[in-house]
Short mmCIF file of C-alpha atoms and ligand atoms in Angstrom, two decimals:
data_model
loop_
_atom_site.label_atom_id
_atom_site.label_comp_id
_atom_site.label_asym_id
_atom_site.label_seq_id
_atom_site.Cartn_x
_atom_site.Cartn_y
_atom_site.Cartn_z
CA MET M 1 186.93 188.82 176.04
CA ASP M 2 190.29 188.30 177.94
CA PRO M 3 191.17 185.46 180.11
CA ILE M 4 191.74 186.73 183.72
CA MET M 5 195.34 185.90 184.64
CA GLY M 6 195.90 183.76 187.68
CA GLU M 7 192.28 182.35 187.80
CA SER M 8 191.98 178.79 187.94
CA LYS M 9 189.91 177.22 185.09
CA LYS M 10 186.07 176.11 186.19
CA ARG M 11 183.42 174.39 184.67
CA VAL M 12 180.54 176.60 184.47
CA CYS M 13 176.81 175.63 184.03
CA TYR M 14 174.71 178.41 183.00
CA PHE M 15 171.00 178.08 183.27
CA PHE M 16 168.62 180.04 181.05
CA ASP M 17 164.98 179.77 179.85
CA SER M 18 164.05 182.09 177.07
CA ASP M 19 160.35 182.07 178.26
CA ILE M 20 161.43 183.95 181.36
CA GLY M 21 161.17 187.47 179.57
CA ASN M 22 157.86 186.78 178.62
CA TYR M 23 156.46 187.16 182.14
CA HIS M 24 155.10 190.73 183.50
CA TYR M 25 154.32 191.86 187.01
CA GLY M 26 152.27 194.48 185.30
CA PRO M 27 152.48 198.14 184.39
CA GLY M 28 154.42 200.36 186.88
CA HIS M 29 155.75 197.34 188.78
CA PRO M 30 159.73 197.61 189.08
CA MET M 31 160.49 194.00 188.67
CA LYS M 32 161.06 193.35 185.08
CA PRO M 33 162.04 189.62 184.20
CA THR M 34 162.91 190.82 180.47
CA ARG M 35 166.26 192.12 182.15
CA ILE M 36 167.35 188.35 182.45
CA ARG M 37 166.92 187.98 178.54
CA MET M 38 168.65 191.14 178.27
CA CYS M 39 171.70 189.85 180.14
CA HIS M 40 171.67 186.51 178.15
CA SER M 41 171.67 188.57 174.81
CA LEU M 42 174.84 190.04 176.21
CA VAL M 43 176.18 186.83 177.25
CA MET M 44 175.74 185.25 173.98
CA ASN M 45 177.02 188.29 171.92
CA TYR M 46 180.09 188.43 173.74
CA GLY M 47 180.67 184.93 173.08
CA LEU M 48 180.57 183.60 176.51
CA TYR M 49 178.64 180.41 175.20
CA LYS M 50 182.22 179.06 174.20
CA LYS M 51 183.21 179.21 177.64
CA MET M 52 180.62 177.27 179.43
CA GLU M 53 177.50 174.90 179.07
CA ILE M 54 174.06 176.36 178.66
CA PHE M 55 171.14 174.58 179.90
CA ARG M 56 167.40 175.04 180.02
CA ALA M 57 166.49 173.42 183.55
CA LYS M 58 163.52 171.37 184.01
CA PRO M 59 160.92 173.78 185.55
CA ALA M 60 160.38 172.77 189.45
CA THR M 61 157.38 170.88 189.86
CA LYS M 62 154.68 171.54 192.83
CA ARG M 63 156.19 168.58 194.54
CA GLU M 64 159.64 170.08 194.57
CA MET M 65 158.28 173.18 195.84
CA THR M 66 156.88 171.64 198.73
CA GLN M 67 160.31 170.72 199.88
CA PHE M 68 160.19 174.00 201.69
CA HIS M 69 156.68 175.63 200.86
CA THR M 70 153.36 174.39 202.47
CA ASP M 71 151.12 172.29 199.93
CA GLU M 72 148.40 174.84 200.38
CA TYR M 73 150.45 177.94 199.44
CA VAL M 74 151.93 176.18 196.26
CA ASP M 75 148.41 175.11 195.48
CA PHE M 76 147.24 178.54 195.70
CA LEU M 77 150.15 179.66 193.44
CA ASN M 78 149.43 176.91 190.92
CA ARG M 79 145.70 177.55 190.91
CA ILE M 80 145.27 181.57 190.93
CA ASN M 81 145.25 183.79 187.42
CA PRO M 82 144.21 187.14 186.77
CA ASP M 83 140.89 185.91 185.44
CA ASN M 84 139.92 183.87 188.54
CA ALA M 85 141.79 186.03 191.30
CA HIS M 86 138.43 187.66 192.58
CA GLN M 87 137.55 184.10 193.88
CA PHE M 88 140.79 184.03 196.15
CA GLY M 89 140.20 187.31 198.08
CA LYS M 90 140.79 185.61 201.40
CA GLU M 91 143.82 183.80 200.07
CA GLN M 92 145.44 186.71 198.51
CA VAL M 93 145.46 188.45 202.07
CA LYS M 94 146.67 185.28 203.66
CA TYR M 95 149.59 184.76 201.45
CA ASN M 96 150.25 188.30 200.87
CA VAL M 97 149.62 188.42 197.30
CA GLY M 98 148.90 192.02 196.24
CA ASP M 99 150.77 195.23 195.27
CA ASP M 100 154.53 193.95 195.81
CA CYS M 101 153.47 190.60 194.46
CA PRO M 102 150.79 190.70 192.01
CA VAL M 103 149.05 187.85 190.28
CA PHE M 104 149.87 187.77 186.73
CA ASP M 105 149.74 185.77 183.74
CA GLY M 106 151.78 182.48 184.09
CA LEU M 107 152.82 183.36 187.72
CA PHE M 108 153.15 179.61 188.55
CA GLU M 109 155.20 178.95 185.38
CA TYR M 110 157.46 182.05 186.18
CA CYS M 111 157.97 180.48 189.86
CA SER M 112 158.85 176.87 188.26
CA ILE M 113 161.61 178.39 186.03
CA SER M 114 163.32 180.34 188.61
CA ALA M 115 163.20 177.57 191.24
CA GLY M 116 164.06 174.87 188.59
CA GLY M 117 167.31 176.70 187.43
CA SER M 118 168.32 176.72 191.11
CA MET M 119 167.70 173.24 192.09
CA GLY M 120 167.82 171.21 188.78
CA GLN M 121 171.48 171.26 188.18
CA PHE M 122 171.95 169.76 191.60
CA LEU M 123 169.18 166.98 190.73
CA ARG M 124 170.90 166.55 187.49
CA CYS M 125 174.33 166.08 188.87
CA SER M 126 173.13 163.51 191.63
CA ARG M 127 171.45 161.63 188.85
CA GLU M 128 174.36 161.52 186.76
CA GLY M 129 176.74 160.42 189.50
CA ALA M 130 176.89 162.01 192.94
CA ALA M 131 177.61 165.44 193.34
CA ARG M 132 179.46 166.16 190.09
CA LEU M 133 178.80 169.89 190.96
CA SER M 134 181.16 169.47 193.54
CA ARG M 135 183.81 167.55 192.09
CA ASP M 136 184.50 167.82 188.25
CA LYS M 137 181.57 168.47 185.81
CA CYS M 138 180.11 171.51 187.24
CA ASP M 139 182.05 173.92 189.68
CA ILE M 140 179.96 176.91 189.44
CA ALA M 141 176.28 177.09 188.36
CA VAL M 142 174.65 180.22 187.55
CA ASN M 143 170.88 180.92 187.55
CA TRP M 144 170.01 184.72 187.04
CA ALA M 145 166.33 183.95 187.20
CA GLY M 146 166.91 182.90 190.84
CA GLY M 147 167.66 184.63 193.88
CA LEU M 148 164.12 185.29 195.04
CA HIS M 149 165.20 185.66 198.73
CA HIS M 150 162.12 187.13 200.35
CA ALA M 151 159.57 184.30 199.69
CA LYS M 152 158.45 182.47 202.99
CA LYS M 153 157.15 179.01 203.57
CA ALA M 154 153.64 180.06 203.11
CA GLU M 155 153.57 183.72 201.99
CA ALA M 156 154.78 185.79 199.16
CA SER M 157 156.95 189.02 199.89
CA GLY M 158 158.90 191.56 198.07
CA PHE M 159 158.33 190.58 194.56
CA CYS M 160 159.31 186.68 195.61
CA TYR M 161 156.87 183.76 195.72
CA VAL M 162 158.74 180.63 195.87
CA ASN M 163 162.27 180.76 197.47
CA ASP M 164 164.41 179.13 194.87
CA ILE M 165 167.51 179.69 197.14
CA VAL M 166 166.07 177.55 199.85
CA LEU M 167 165.21 174.89 197.62
CA GLY M 168 168.61 175.00 196.19
CA ILE M 169 170.36 175.00 199.50
CA LEU M 170 168.22 171.87 200.46
CA GLU M 171 169.51 170.07 197.60
CA LEU M 172 173.27 170.96 198.31
CA LEU M 173 172.69 169.64 201.81
CA ARG M 174 172.21 166.39 200.54
CA TYR M 175 176.01 166.26 199.83
CA HIS M 176 177.56 168.87 201.82
CA GLN M 177 177.55 169.15 205.60
CA ARG M 178 177.60 172.96 205.71
CA VAL M 179 176.34 175.35 203.14
CA LEU M 180 177.22 179.07 203.13
CA TYR M 181 174.67 181.58 201.86
CA ILE M 182 175.88 185.09 200.98
CA ASP M 183 173.47 187.90 199.69
CA ILE M 184 174.62 191.19 198.31
CA ASP M 185 171.15 192.47 197.16
CA VAL M 186 170.62 195.88 198.72
CA HIS M 187 167.74 193.99 200.77
CA HIS M 188 168.17 191.71 203.70
CA GLY M 189 167.65 188.12 202.71
CA ASP M 190 165.17 187.44 205.45
CA GLY M 191 163.43 184.55 203.51
CA VAL M 192 166.57 182.43 203.44
CA GLU M 193 167.41 183.58 207.01
CA GLU M 194 164.43 182.50 208.44
CA ALA M 195 164.16 179.25 206.71
CA PHE M 196 167.52 177.84 208.38
CA TYR M 197 167.31 180.04 211.43
CA THR M 198 167.31 176.87 213.62
CA THR M 199 170.09 174.90 211.97
CA ASP M 200 173.64 175.43 211.91
CA ARG M 201 174.27 173.40 208.72
CA VAL M 202 173.44 176.65 206.78
CA MET M 203 175.22 180.12 207.51
CA SER M 204 173.41 183.09 206.12
CA VAL M 205 175.26 186.16 205.66
CA SER M 206 173.40 189.44 204.13
CA PHE M 207 174.96 192.67 203.47
CA HIS M 208 172.09 195.23 203.01
CA LYS M 209 170.77 198.71 203.82
CA TYR M 210 169.26 198.94 207.10
CA GLY M 211 167.31 201.72 208.53
CA GLU M 212 163.56 202.69 207.13
CA PHE M 213 164.05 200.21 204.13
CA PHE M 214 162.23 196.91 203.01
CA PRO M 215 161.85 194.58 204.81
CA GLY M 216 162.92 196.21 207.88
CA THR M 217 164.66 193.25 209.24
CA GLY M 218 168.64 192.45 209.30
CA GLU M 219 169.87 195.03 211.94
CA GLY M 220 172.84 193.03 212.75
CA ARG M 221 172.06 191.55 216.28
CA ALA M 222 170.51 188.29 216.92
CA ARG M 223 166.72 188.29 217.32
CA GLY M 224 166.74 187.07 221.20
CA GLU M 225 168.86 185.84 223.77
CA SER M 226 168.83 182.07 222.87
CA ASP M 227 169.42 183.03 219.20
CA VAL M 228 172.92 184.25 220.00
CA LEU M 229 173.99 180.53 220.55
CA PHE M 230 171.53 179.06 218.18
CA SER M 231 171.61 180.67 214.77
CA TYR M 232 174.19 180.96 212.29
CA ALA M 233 172.82 184.26 210.64
CA VAL M 234 174.99 187.13 210.27
CA ASN M 235 173.81 190.79 209.06
CA VAL M 236 175.76 193.50 207.84
CA PRO M 237 173.66 196.65 208.06
CA LEU M 238 175.03 199.39 205.87
CA ARG M 239 173.81 203.14 205.11
CA ASP M 240 173.11 204.90 201.84
CA GLY M 241 175.88 205.56 199.45
CA ILE M 242 178.35 202.81 199.95
CA LYS M 243 181.16 202.81 197.35
CA ASP M 244 183.30 200.05 195.74
CA GLU M 245 186.28 200.59 198.28
CA ALA M 246 184.36 200.65 201.33
CA TYR M 247 182.14 197.82 200.48
CA LYS M 248 185.15 195.76 199.77
CA SER M 249 186.74 196.79 202.94
CA VAL M 250 183.91 195.05 204.86
CA PHE M 251 182.85 192.25 202.44
CA GLU M 252 186.50 190.65 201.90
CA PRO M 253 187.76 190.53 205.56
CA THR M 254 184.53 189.46 206.73
CA MET M 255 183.78 186.56 204.12
CA ARG M 256 187.48 185.29 204.50
CA HIS M 257 186.86 185.13 208.20
CA ILE M 258 183.56 183.22 207.96
CA ILE M 259 184.59 181.04 205.40
CA GLU M 260 187.81 179.96 207.21
CA TRP M 261 185.92 179.42 210.12
CA TYR M 262 182.76 177.86 209.06
CA ARG M 263 184.37 175.65 206.35
CA PRO M 264 181.47 175.25 203.99
CA GLY M 265 181.32 172.56 201.58
CA ALA M 266 179.59 174.70 198.99
CA ILE M 267 178.52 178.39 198.66
CA VAL M 268 175.31 179.92 197.43
CA LEU M 269 175.90 183.58 196.28
CA GLN M 270 172.84 185.85 195.76
CA CYS M 271 174.00 188.56 193.47
CA GLY M 272 170.95 191.23 193.72
CA ALA M 273 172.00 194.06 191.33
CA ASP M 274 170.12 196.54 193.33
CA SER M 275 173.10 197.29 195.23
CA LEU M 276 174.53 198.95 192.07
CA SER M 277 174.75 202.84 191.69
CA GLY M 278 171.85 204.39 190.24
CA ASP M 279 169.19 201.49 190.99
CA PHE M 280 165.55 202.68 190.80
CA LEU M 281 164.88 201.10 194.34
CA GLY M 282 168.54 200.71 196.09
CA SER M 283 170.75 203.46 197.52
CA PHE M 284 174.16 202.20 197.35
CA ASN M 285 176.69 203.37 194.88
CA LEU M 286 178.56 200.43 193.73
CA SER M 287 179.97 200.20 190.22
CA MET M 288 179.77 197.11 188.16
CA ARG M 289 183.29 196.22 189.01
CA GLY M 290 183.03 196.72 192.52
CA HIS M 291 179.85 194.26 192.56
CA ALA M 292 181.67 191.68 190.50
CA ALA M 293 184.57 191.96 192.88
CA CYS M 294 182.43 190.19 195.36
CA VAL M 295 181.99 187.27 192.78
CA SER M 296 185.77 187.11 191.91
CA PHE M 297 186.53 187.17 195.83
CA ILE M 298 184.12 184.30 196.59
CA ARG M 299 185.30 182.39 193.50
CA SER M 300 188.71 182.42 194.59
CA PHE M 301 188.08 180.00 197.59
CA ASN M 302 187.47 177.05 194.83
CA LEU M 303 184.50 175.68 196.46
CA PRO M 304 181.23 174.45 194.37
CA LEU M 305 179.38 177.83 193.77
CA LEU M 306 175.73 178.49 193.13
CA MET M 307 175.19 182.09 191.51
CA LEU M 308 171.99 183.46 191.70
CA GLY M 309 170.24 186.65 190.57
CA GLY M 310 167.87 188.78 192.72
CA GLY M 311 166.59 192.39 192.84
CA GLY M 312 167.98 195.00 190.22
CA TYR M 313 165.47 197.65 189.00
CA THR M 314 167.68 199.64 186.36
CA VAL M 315 167.63 196.99 183.73
CA LYS M 316 170.30 198.14 181.72
CA SER M 317 172.76 198.05 184.80
CA VAL M 318 171.50 194.51 185.62
CA ALA M 319 171.96 193.01 182.38
CA ARG M 320 175.31 194.53 182.03
CA THR M 321 176.60 193.56 185.57
CA TRP M 322 175.19 189.92 185.45
CA ALA M 323 176.90 189.23 181.99
CA TYR M 324 180.15 190.57 183.46
CA GLU M 325 179.63 188.18 186.44
CA THR M 326 179.01 185.49 184.02
CA GLY M 327 182.29 186.24 182.50
CA ILE M 328 184.18 186.15 186.08
CA ALA M 329 182.35 182.64 186.80
CA ALA M 330 183.82 181.50 183.42
CA GLY M 331 187.48 183.29 184.15
CA VAL M 332 187.21 185.89 181.47
CA GLU M 333 186.81 189.70 181.56
CA LEU M 334 184.51 191.31 179.17
CA GLN M 335 185.61 194.50 177.88
CA GLY M 336 185.05 197.31 175.66
CA THR M 337 181.68 198.73 174.51
CA ILE M 338 178.48 196.64 174.41
CA PRO M 339 178.27 194.38 171.25
CA ASN M 340 175.55 194.40 168.71
CA ASN M 341 172.60 192.50 170.44
CA GLU M 342 168.68 192.72 170.35
CA TYR M 343 168.69 195.36 172.96
CA TYR M 344 171.51 197.68 171.68
CA GLU M 345 169.60 200.82 171.97
CA TYR M 346 169.11 200.41 175.66
CA TYR M 347 172.53 201.09 176.33
CA GLY M 348 172.79 204.54 174.52
CA PRO M 349 174.03 206.97 174.38
CA ASP M 350 177.68 205.58 175.39
CA TYR M 351 177.06 201.96 174.83
CA GLU M 352 179.56 201.16 177.84
CA LEU M 353 179.75 198.05 179.68
CA ASN M 354 180.62 199.41 183.04
CA VAL M 355 178.02 200.85 185.44
CA ARG M 356 179.72 203.88 186.93
CA PRO M 357 179.29 205.18 190.52
CA SER M 358 177.95 208.60 191.00
CA ASN M 359 179.02 211.30 193.33
CA MET M 360 176.34 210.81 196.21
CA THR M 361 177.43 210.96 199.72
CA ASP M 362 178.69 207.89 201.53
CA HIS M 363 177.03 207.68 204.85
CA ASN M 364 179.21 204.76 206.19
CA THR M 365 181.91 206.36 207.99
CA PRO M 366 185.17 204.19 208.56
CA GLU M 367 184.39 203.96 212.40
CA TYR M 368 181.16 202.63 211.47
CA LEU M 369 182.62 199.89 209.26
CA ASP M 370 185.26 199.23 211.84
CA LYS M 371 182.35 198.38 214.32
CA ILE M 372 180.59 196.09 211.94
CA ARG M 373 183.72 194.28 211.37
CA GLU M 374 184.33 193.77 214.79
CA SER M 375 180.91 192.98 215.77
CA VAL M 376 180.90 190.01 213.23
CA VAL M 377 184.12 188.52 214.80
CA GLU M 378 182.64 188.93 218.41
CA LEU M 379 179.33 187.08 217.18
CA LEU M 380 181.24 184.26 215.74
CA LYS M 381 183.13 183.74 219.06
CA THR M 382 179.73 182.86 220.61
CA LYS M 383 179.42 179.92 218.19
CA THR M 384 181.12 176.50 217.50
CA ALA M 385 183.41 176.71 214.48
CA ALA M 386 182.56 174.46 211.58
CA PRO M 387 179.80 172.42 213.18
CA SER M 388 179.50 168.89 212.11
CA VAL M 389 176.72 166.31 211.56
CA GLN M 390 176.94 162.67 210.96
CA MET M 391 176.87 162.36 207.24
CA HIS M 392 175.17 159.29 206.04
CA HIS M 393 174.72 157.74 202.58
CA VAL M 394 173.01 160.44 200.55
CA PRO M 395 169.30 160.18 201.72
CA LYS M 396 166.98 159.50 198.76
CA LEU M 397 163.97 161.63 198.79
CA ALA M 398 160.73 159.55 198.46
CA HIS M 399 160.22 160.37 194.92
CA ASP M 400 163.93 159.82 193.64
CA ASP M 401 163.24 156.47 192.26
CA GLU M 402 160.19 157.54 190.57
CA ASP M 403 161.94 160.61 188.99
CA ASP M 404 165.05 158.49 187.94
CA ALA M 405 162.99 156.06 186.13
CA GLU M 406 160.98 158.79 184.54
CA MET M 407 163.98 160.71 183.78
CA GLU M 408 165.49 157.79 181.85
CA ASP M 409 162.19 157.09 179.88
CA GLU M 410 160.81 160.57 179.34
CA GLU M 411 163.11 163.27 179.77
CA ASP M 412 163.00 165.76 177.19
CA LYS M 413 166.47 165.59 175.68
CA ASP M 414 166.41 168.88 174.13
CA ASN M 415 165.59 170.44 177.46
CA ARG M 416 168.31 168.66 179.48
CA LYS M 417 171.18 168.58 177.15
CA PRO M 418 174.05 171.26 177.38
CA MET M 419 173.56 173.62 174.24
CA ARG M 420 177.25 173.79 173.54
CA LEU M 421 176.81 174.47 170.05
CA TRP M 422 174.79 177.42 170.18
CA ASP M 423 175.76 180.01 167.92
CA LYS M 424 174.26 183.45 167.01
CA ALA M 425 171.76 182.07 164.92
CA LYS M 426 170.32 180.01 167.62
CA VAL M 427 170.17 182.78 169.95
CA HIS M 428 167.75 184.74 167.60
CA GLU M 429 165.67 181.64 167.32
CA THR M 430 165.35 181.34 171.02
CA SER M 431 164.80 185.07 171.62
CA LEU M 432 161.51 186.46 171.57
CA SER M 433 160.60 190.08 171.17
CA ASP M 434 159.63 191.73 174.17
CA SER M 435 157.94 194.98 175.47
CA GLU M 436 158.70 196.14 178.93
CA ASP M 437 155.33 196.41 180.34
CA GLU M 438 152.72 195.58 177.78
CA GLY M 439 153.02 191.86 176.92
CA THR M 440 150.70 189.37 178.58
CA GLY M 441 153.31 186.78 178.94
CA GLY M 442 152.93 183.37 180.01
CA ARG M 443 153.48 179.84 178.44
CA LYS M 444 150.03 178.88 178.47
CA HIS M 445 150.30 176.67 175.33
CA ARG M 446 153.56 175.15 176.18
CA GLN M 447 153.57 171.74 177.05
CA SER M 448 157.33 170.82 176.82
CA HIS M 449 157.87 169.65 180.46
CA LYS M 450 156.57 166.61 182.10
CA THR M 451 155.65 166.83 185.74
CA PHE M 452 157.37 164.06 187.85
CA GLY M 453 155.32 161.23 189.40
CA LYS M 454 152.81 161.87 192.16
CA ALA M 455 152.44 164.86 194.38
CA SER M 456 152.98 165.01 198.16
CA VAL M 457 155.36 163.10 200.38
CA ALA M 458 154.88 162.03 204.02
CA ASP M 459 157.29 164.67 205.41
CA PRO M 460 157.00 167.72 202.99
CA HIS M 461 159.00 170.10 205.13
CA PRO M 462 162.44 168.57 205.81
CA VAL M 463 163.77 172.11 206.67
CA ASP M 464 162.17 171.83 209.86
CA LYS M 465 164.11 168.79 210.71
CA LEU M 466 167.91 169.48 209.70
F1 V1D Q 501 157.54 200.77 193.57
C1 V1D Q 501 156.71 199.98 193.58
C2 V1D Q 501 155.70 199.79 192.55
C3 V1D Q 501 154.97 198.99 192.34
C4 V1D Q 501 154.83 197.72 193.37
C5 V1D Q 501 155.99 197.87 194.35
C6 V1D Q 501 156.73 198.94 194.49
C7 V1D Q 501 157.82 198.82 195.53
C8 V1D Q 501 158.92 199.45 195.71
N1 V1D Q 501 159.63 199.03 197.00
N2 V1D Q 501 157.43 197.91 196.73
C9 V1D Q 501 158.75 197.86 197.49
C10 V1D Q 501 159.03 197.26 198.70
N3 V1D Q 501 157.84 196.96 199.28
C11 V1D Q 501 157.46 197.97 200.43
C12 V1D Q 501 156.28 197.43 201.27
C13 V1D Q 501 155.06 198.16 200.58
N4 V1D Q 501 154.47 198.14 201.89
C14 V1D Q 501 153.47 199.07 202.21
C15 V1D Q 501 155.91 197.96 202.43
O1 V1D Q 501 158.29 198.69 200.72
C16 V1D Q 501 159.49 195.66 198.47
C17 V1D Q 501 160.96 195.78 197.76
C18 V1D Q 501 161.22 194.42 197.42
C19 V1D Q 501 162.63 194.10 197.04
C20 V1D Q 501 162.74 192.77 196.42
C21 V1D Q 501 164.43 192.44 196.26
O2 V1D Q 501 165.09 193.67 195.50
O3 V1D Q 501 165.05 192.24 197.40
C22 V1D Q 501 164.59 191.31 195.55
N5 V1D Q 501 165.36 190.22 195.55
O4 V1D Q 501 165.03 189.20 194.80
C23 V1D Q 501 164.04 189.42 194.11
C24 V1D Q 501 163.53 190.77 194.59
CA1 CA Q 502 171.33 191.56 201.16
#
């Protein structure tokens, strides 16, 4: 673990809930939450706990989820389980629950953990003294259980049920005029783009494979004439086989231009690891270092940064890359071979940290990449740079007072305080054994988290009104 020369020191808050690895989408499903626990095991065994604060976030409540999602949809997610699913036939069709987004044991708790990690830190920061994320306490927040970018207001999609990213951005918008969302998952970040399509306060930039690939959106052009002026969505459609150098040649100039032009107050970076070489679903050819170069580059702008997970289906590559990127966030470079950890045998036969590129053909020609870079510059010329809104005193949400009072009285201190003092013994204590496809998961008997206040606020969808 070597310090990265020339990197400024940052305070990193890392969110992890050891229950996450207990949830299973079902046999044969490519999404495996256990990859987050594998990553965590590397993080701890590389000693990164010495370089950051580790938190277990408060799982998001139903009411927090309805800041974006409809009450009916959240209620459905809360009620359905494998035993009663047969009673929800019509709703399953309506909410797109099925093959890609199956009903599994503990589904709602899984969504709560993922969303809690992406929004909780901002709630905590605001409670502890207005936007500490932006100022001192926390410069970078990391939640590898988040990044579920396909979930819609009232619909599951592409393995995603609750859109933790939209919820995290809504929280950031309470303190920042403009938030920039960047998505390096191999799939188009359609759920986030759609949620903020009619506001200039969030700019969404997705790099993805385009062409006969899920979800089929993100071509690169605006959806309609009026959108050209309206929407702050940028799409970078790429072809199969893109490698580190070519990706960097599009990512860095495009993102530098956008950041200087849009001047965001905070950045959310979705680090979907299915853009890595050899991914089970993806078809890009990035090495671990090529993927992580995007993180380093965005970190170098010294803006409050929320780093999230996303896709990634070759679990040993996902775990290595996100552990390495946790190091980048903390200003250190992980080196050498994989340290001893609970999943050591997964990394054989070479036990290398790096995820190497393959010799597959790159279908992105230099001319094609030139065209993409130019088209982004042209698109931005049709819009106002750094649009401003009148910022008021941070508006309290209807439930803030209740929450504050309840936090003081009843907060589970163990769940909230930084676990600075974690050592290896503690890791073993919090890590459960896991089998990739067979466990039933869920936290049926766990009652450690309190639900805040009463459900439902008068205006449950502020995203419509930004
Ligand atoms: F291969 C599978 C096996 C079982 C269940 C689903 C899949 C699977 C593979 N690819 N499903 C897909 C994609 N779905 C479809 C639709 C099926 N319809 C007929 C079309 O092609 C979904 C891919 C989702 C990718 C999610 C993501 O990586 O972007 C992600 N990001 O954050 C979380 C997930
Ligand atoms: Ca993407």
